[in-house]
PDB file of C-alpha atoms in Angstrom:
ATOM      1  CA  UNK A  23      11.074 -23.718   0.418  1.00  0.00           C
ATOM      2  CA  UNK A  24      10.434 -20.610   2.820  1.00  0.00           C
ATOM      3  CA  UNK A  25      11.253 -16.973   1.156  1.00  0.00           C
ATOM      4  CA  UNK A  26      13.597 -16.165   4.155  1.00  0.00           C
ATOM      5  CA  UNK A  27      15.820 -19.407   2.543  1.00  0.00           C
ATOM      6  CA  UNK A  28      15.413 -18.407  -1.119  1.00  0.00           C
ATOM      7  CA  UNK A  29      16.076 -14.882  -0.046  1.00  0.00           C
ATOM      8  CA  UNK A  30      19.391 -16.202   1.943  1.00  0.00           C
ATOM      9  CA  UNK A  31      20.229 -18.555  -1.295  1.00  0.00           C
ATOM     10  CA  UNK A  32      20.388 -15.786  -3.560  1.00  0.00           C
ATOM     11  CA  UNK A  33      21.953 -13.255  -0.907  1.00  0.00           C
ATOM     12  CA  UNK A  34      24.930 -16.149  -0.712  1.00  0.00           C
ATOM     13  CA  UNK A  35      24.949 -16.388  -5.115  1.00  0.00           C
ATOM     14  CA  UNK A  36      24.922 -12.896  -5.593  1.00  0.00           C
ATOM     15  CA  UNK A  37      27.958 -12.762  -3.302  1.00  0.00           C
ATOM     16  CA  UNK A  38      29.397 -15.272  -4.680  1.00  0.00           C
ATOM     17  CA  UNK A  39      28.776 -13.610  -8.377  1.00  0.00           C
ATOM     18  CA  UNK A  40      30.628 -10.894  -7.597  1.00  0.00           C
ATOM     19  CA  UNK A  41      33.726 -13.239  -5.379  1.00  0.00           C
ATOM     20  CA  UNK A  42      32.912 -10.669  -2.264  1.00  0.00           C
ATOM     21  CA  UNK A  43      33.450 -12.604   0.966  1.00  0.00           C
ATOM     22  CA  UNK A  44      31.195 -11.859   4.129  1.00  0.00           C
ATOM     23  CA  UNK A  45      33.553  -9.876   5.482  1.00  0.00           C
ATOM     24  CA  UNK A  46      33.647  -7.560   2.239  1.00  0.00           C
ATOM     25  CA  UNK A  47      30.417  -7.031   1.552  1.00  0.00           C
ATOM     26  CA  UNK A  48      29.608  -6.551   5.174  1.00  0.00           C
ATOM     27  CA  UNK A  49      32.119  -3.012   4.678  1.00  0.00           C
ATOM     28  CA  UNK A  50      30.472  -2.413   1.275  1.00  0.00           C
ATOM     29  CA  UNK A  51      26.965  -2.423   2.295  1.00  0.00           C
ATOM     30  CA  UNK A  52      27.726  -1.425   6.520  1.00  0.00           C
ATOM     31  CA  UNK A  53      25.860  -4.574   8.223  1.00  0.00           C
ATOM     32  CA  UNK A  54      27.439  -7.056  10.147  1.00  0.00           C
ATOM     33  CA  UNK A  55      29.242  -9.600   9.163  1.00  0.00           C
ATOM     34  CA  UNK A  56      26.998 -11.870  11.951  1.00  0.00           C
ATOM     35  CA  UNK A  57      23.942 -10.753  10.308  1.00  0.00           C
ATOM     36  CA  UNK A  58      24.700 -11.255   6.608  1.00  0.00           C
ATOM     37  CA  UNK A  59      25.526 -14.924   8.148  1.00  0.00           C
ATOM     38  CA  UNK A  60      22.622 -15.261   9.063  1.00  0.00           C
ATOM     39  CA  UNK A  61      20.377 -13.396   6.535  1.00  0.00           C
ATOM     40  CA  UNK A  62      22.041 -16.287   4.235  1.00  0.00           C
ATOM     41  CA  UNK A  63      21.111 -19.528   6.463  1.00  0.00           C
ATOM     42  CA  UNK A  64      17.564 -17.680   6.027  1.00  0.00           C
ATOM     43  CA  UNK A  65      17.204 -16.336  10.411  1.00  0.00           C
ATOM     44  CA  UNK A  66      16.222 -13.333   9.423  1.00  0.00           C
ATOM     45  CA  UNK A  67      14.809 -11.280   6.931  1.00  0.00           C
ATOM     46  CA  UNK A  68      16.281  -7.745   5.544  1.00  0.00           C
ATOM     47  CA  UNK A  69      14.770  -4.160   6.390  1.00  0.00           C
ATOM     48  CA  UNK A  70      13.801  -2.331   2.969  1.00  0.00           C
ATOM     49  CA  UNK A  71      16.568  -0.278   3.741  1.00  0.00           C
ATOM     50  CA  UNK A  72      19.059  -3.469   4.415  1.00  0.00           C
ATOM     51  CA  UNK A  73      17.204  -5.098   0.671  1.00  0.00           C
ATOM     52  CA  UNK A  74      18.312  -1.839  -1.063  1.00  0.00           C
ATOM     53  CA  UNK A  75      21.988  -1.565   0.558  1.00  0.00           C
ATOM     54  CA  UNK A  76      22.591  -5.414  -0.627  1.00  0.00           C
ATOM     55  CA  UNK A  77      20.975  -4.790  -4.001  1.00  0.00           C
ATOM     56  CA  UNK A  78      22.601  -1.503  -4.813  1.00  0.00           C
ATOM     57  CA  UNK A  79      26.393  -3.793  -4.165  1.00  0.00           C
ATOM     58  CA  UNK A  80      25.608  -6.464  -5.556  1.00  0.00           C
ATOM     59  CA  UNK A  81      24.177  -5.273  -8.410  1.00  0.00           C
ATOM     60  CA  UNK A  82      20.738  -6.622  -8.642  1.00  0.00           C
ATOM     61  CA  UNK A  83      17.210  -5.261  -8.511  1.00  0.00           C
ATOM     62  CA  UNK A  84      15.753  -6.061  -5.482  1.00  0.00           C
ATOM     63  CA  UNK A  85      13.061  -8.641  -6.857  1.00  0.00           C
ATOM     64  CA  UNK A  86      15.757 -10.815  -7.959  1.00  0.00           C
ATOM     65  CA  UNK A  87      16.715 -12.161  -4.301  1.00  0.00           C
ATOM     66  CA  UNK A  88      13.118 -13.676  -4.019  1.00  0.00           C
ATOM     67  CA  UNK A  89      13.205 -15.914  -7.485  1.00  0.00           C
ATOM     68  CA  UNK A  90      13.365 -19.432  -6.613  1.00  0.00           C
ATOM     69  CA  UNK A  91      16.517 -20.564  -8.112  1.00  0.00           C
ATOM     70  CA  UNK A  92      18.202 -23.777  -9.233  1.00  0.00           C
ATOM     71  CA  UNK A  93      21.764 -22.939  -7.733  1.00  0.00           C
ATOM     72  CA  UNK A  94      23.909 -26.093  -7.944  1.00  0.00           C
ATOM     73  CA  UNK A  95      25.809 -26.258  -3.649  1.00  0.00           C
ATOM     74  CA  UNK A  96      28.094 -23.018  -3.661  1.00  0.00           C
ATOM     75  CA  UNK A  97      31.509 -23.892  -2.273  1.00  0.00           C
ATOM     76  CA  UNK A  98      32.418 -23.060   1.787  1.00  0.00           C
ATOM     77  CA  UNK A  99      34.269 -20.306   0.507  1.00  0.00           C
ATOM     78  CA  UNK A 100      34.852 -17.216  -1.803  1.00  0.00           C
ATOM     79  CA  UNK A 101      38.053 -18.233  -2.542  1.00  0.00           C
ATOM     80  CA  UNK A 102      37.290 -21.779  -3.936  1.00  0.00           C
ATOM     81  CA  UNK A 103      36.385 -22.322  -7.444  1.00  0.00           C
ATOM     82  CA  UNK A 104      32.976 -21.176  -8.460  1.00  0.00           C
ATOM     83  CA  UNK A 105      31.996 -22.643 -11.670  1.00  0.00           C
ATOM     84  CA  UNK A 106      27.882 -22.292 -11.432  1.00  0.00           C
ATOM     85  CA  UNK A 107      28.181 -19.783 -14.725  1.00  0.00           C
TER      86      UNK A 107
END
């Protein structure tokens, strides 16, 4: 698996960790909503600056979004039951 994908996985379980939607951690951390998309399908990867915003709301030390993880399929959305923990 690339890093940009792992790096998008755990972008997407962290969010989901913490039941923030796109759209809400977009305002929390101030980047788009487009490129947080797309940071999590793995098209791009973050500025340091970007990799500190997301860790600082989300509540993880930045090494921790480029550990290969076993993540069972996250659900389409926030909203839906997440029962990975």
């Amino acid at each position: 698996m690339q890093l940009n994908k792992v790096f998008g996985n755990n972008v997407k379980y962290f969010r989901y960790r913490k039941k923030y939607t796109q759209e809400k951690l977009s305002e929390l951390t101030n980047i788009s909503v487009t490129y947080i998309s797309q940071l999590e399908l793995g098209y791009h990867t973050p500025s340091f600056d970007k990799l500190e915003s997301l860790s600082k709301v989300l509540d993880v030390e930045p090494f921790e979004f480029f550990v290969k993880r076993n993540i069972k399929p996250l659900p389409q959305r926030v909203d839906m039951d997440f029962s990975n923990e």
